[in-house]
Each structure stands twice: as C-alpha cells, then as structure tokens.
Short mmCIF file of C-alpha atoms and ligand atoms in Angstrom, two decimals:
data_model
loop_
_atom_site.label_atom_id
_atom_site.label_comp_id
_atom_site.label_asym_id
_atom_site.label_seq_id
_atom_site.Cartn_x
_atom_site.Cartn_y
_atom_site.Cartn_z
CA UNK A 1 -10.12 2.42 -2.62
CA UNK A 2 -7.43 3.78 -0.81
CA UNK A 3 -3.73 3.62 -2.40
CA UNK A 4 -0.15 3.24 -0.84
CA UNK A 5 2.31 5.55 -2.52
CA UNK A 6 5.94 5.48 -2.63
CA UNK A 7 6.90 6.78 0.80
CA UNK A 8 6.52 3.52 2.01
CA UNK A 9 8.93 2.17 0.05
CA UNK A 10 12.09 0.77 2.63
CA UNK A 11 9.92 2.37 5.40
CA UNK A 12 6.91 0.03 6.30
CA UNK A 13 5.98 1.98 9.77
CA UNK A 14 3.33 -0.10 9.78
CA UNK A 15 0.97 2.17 11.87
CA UNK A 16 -2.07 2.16 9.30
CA UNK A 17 -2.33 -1.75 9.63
CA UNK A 18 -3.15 -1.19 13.15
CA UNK A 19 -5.93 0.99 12.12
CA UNK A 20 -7.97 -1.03 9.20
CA UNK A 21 -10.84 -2.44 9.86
CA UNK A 22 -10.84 -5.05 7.74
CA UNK A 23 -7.37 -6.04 7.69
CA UNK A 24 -6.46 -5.05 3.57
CA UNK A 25 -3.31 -3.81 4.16
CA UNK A 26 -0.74 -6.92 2.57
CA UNK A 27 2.67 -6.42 2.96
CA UNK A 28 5.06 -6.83 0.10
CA UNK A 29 8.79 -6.81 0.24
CA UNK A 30 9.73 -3.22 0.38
CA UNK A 31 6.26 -1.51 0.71
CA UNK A 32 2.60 -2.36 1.67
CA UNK A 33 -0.43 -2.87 -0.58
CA UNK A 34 -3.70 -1.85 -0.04
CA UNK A 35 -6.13 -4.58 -1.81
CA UNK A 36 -8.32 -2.41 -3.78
CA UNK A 37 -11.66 -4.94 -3.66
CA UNK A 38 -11.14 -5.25 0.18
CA UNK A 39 -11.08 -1.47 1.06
CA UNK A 40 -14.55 0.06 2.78
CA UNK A 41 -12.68 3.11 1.65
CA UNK A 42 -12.65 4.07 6.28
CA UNK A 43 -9.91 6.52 5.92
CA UNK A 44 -8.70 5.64 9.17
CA UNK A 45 -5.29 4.09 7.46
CA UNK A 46 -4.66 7.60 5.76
CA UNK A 47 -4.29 10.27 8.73
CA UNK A 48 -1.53 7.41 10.44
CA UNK A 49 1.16 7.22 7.97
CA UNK A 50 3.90 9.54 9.29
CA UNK A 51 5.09 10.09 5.82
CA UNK A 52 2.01 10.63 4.24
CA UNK A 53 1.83 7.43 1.86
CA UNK A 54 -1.73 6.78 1.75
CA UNK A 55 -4.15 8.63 -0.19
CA UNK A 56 -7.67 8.30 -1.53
CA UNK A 57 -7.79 7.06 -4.56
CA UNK A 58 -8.94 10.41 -6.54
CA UNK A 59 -6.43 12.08 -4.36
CA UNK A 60 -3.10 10.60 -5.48
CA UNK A 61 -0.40 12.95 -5.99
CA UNK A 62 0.37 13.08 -9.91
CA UNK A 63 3.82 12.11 -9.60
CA UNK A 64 2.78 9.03 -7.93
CA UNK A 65 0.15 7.76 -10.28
CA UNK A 66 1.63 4.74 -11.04
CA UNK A 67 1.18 3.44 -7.62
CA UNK A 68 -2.66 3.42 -8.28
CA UNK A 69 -2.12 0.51 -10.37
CA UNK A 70 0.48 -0.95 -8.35
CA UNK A 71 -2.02 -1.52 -5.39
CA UNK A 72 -3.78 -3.92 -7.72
CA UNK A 73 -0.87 -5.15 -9.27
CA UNK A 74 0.42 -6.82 -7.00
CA UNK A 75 -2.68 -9.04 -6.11
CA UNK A 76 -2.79 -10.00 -9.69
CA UNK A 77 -2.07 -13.89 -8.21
CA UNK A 78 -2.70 -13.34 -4.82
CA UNK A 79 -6.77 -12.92 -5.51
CA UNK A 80 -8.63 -12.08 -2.40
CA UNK A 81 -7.13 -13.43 0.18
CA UNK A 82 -9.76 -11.62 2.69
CA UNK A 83 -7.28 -10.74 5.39
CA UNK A 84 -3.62 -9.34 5.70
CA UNK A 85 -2.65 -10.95 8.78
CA UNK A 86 -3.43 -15.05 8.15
CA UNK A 87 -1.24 -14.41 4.67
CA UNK A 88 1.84 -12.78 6.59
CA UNK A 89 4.60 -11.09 4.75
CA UNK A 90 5.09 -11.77 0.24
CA UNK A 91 8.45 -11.35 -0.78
CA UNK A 92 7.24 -9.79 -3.81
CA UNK A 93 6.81 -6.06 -5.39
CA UNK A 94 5.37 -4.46 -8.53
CA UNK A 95 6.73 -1.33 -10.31
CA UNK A 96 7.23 1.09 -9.88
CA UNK A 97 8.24 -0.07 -6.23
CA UNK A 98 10.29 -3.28 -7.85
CA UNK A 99 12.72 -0.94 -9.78
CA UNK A 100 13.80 1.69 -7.44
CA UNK A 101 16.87 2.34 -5.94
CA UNK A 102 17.29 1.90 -2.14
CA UNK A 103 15.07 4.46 -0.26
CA UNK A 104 16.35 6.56 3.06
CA UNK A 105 14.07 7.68 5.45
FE1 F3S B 1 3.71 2.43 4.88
FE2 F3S B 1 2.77 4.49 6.11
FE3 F3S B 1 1.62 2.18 6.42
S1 F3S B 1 4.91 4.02 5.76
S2 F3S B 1 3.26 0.75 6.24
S3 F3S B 1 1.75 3.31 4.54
S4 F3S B 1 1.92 3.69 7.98
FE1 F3S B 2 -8.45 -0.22 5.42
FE2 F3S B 2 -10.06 1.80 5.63
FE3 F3S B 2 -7.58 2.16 4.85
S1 F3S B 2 -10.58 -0.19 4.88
S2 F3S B 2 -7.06 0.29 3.83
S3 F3S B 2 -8.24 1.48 6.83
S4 F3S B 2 -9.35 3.18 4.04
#
C-alpha cells in the first residue's frame, strides 16, 4: 500500500484524489487516508502531492513511521467502504495526526 504522511496534515491539496484509480483516498479531518486493503499500489497518487506526503509503503521516511499505521488506523470502524467519494468527508483523525499542533503550510 501506499501511505499518507504528515505533510498533509492542515494542507489537504487534494491533487492525488484526482489521480486514484480506485478512489482509496478517505478524507479525515485534518489529513487524508489512504485505505491500505483498497490500494492497487498505481503510484499515480505519489508523484502529485506538492509536498511530498505520499510514499510507498517500504519507502516511508523514518521520522514518519507512525503514519504507516495511521493509514489503517483510522479505518479501524470504517471497514471497507470501497470508495472515497460516496463516504464524503469523517470528522475524525488518528495519531499521530490527532495530537499535533496546528500545521502552516
Ligand atoms: Fe494530502 Fe498531498 Fe493528497 S497534501 S491531500 S496527500 S495531494
Ligand atoms: Fe490509489 Fe494508486 Fe495511490 S491505488 S492510493 S493512486 S497508489
């Protein structure tokens, strides 16, 4: 799977929904979520993302290691909804997201 990382967090360009072919990318209240069972693992999310949030999973910046789990986290009770766009916007987040101070871009 691919993982969102913490430049997302407050930013939510958006651009890498446009690009998924199978419509896994869920947003959650301050960043988005990439649903780990629905990923084809594309790659055409990752190259998007003008900050550079999205990385394969093996590829995930140490520092931001936590936000492997996080992807699955935060579908924990959402299951597999099958499709970002019919489920619309969760006012929910996970940590490490959930805890951190407001991010500027
Ligand atoms: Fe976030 Fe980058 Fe997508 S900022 S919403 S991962 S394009
Ligand atoms: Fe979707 Fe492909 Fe990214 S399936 S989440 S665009 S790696």
């Amino acid at each position: 799977t691919y993982v969102i990382a913490e430049p997302c967090v407050d930013l939510l360009d958006k651009a890498c929904i446009e690009e998924c072919p199978v419509d896994c990318i869920y947003e959650g209240g301050r960043m988005m979520y990439i649903h780990p069972d629905e990923c084809v693992d594309c790659g055409a999310c990752e190259p998007v993302c003008p900050v550079e949030a999205i990385y394969y999973e093996d590829d995930v910046p140490e520092q931001w290691a936590a936000y492997t789990k996080a992807n699955a986290d935060f579908f924990a009770e959402l299951g597999s909804p099958g499709g970002a766009s019919k489920v619309g916007k969760i006012e929910k987040d996970v940590e490490p997201a959930a805890s951190l101070p407001p991010q500027s871009h």
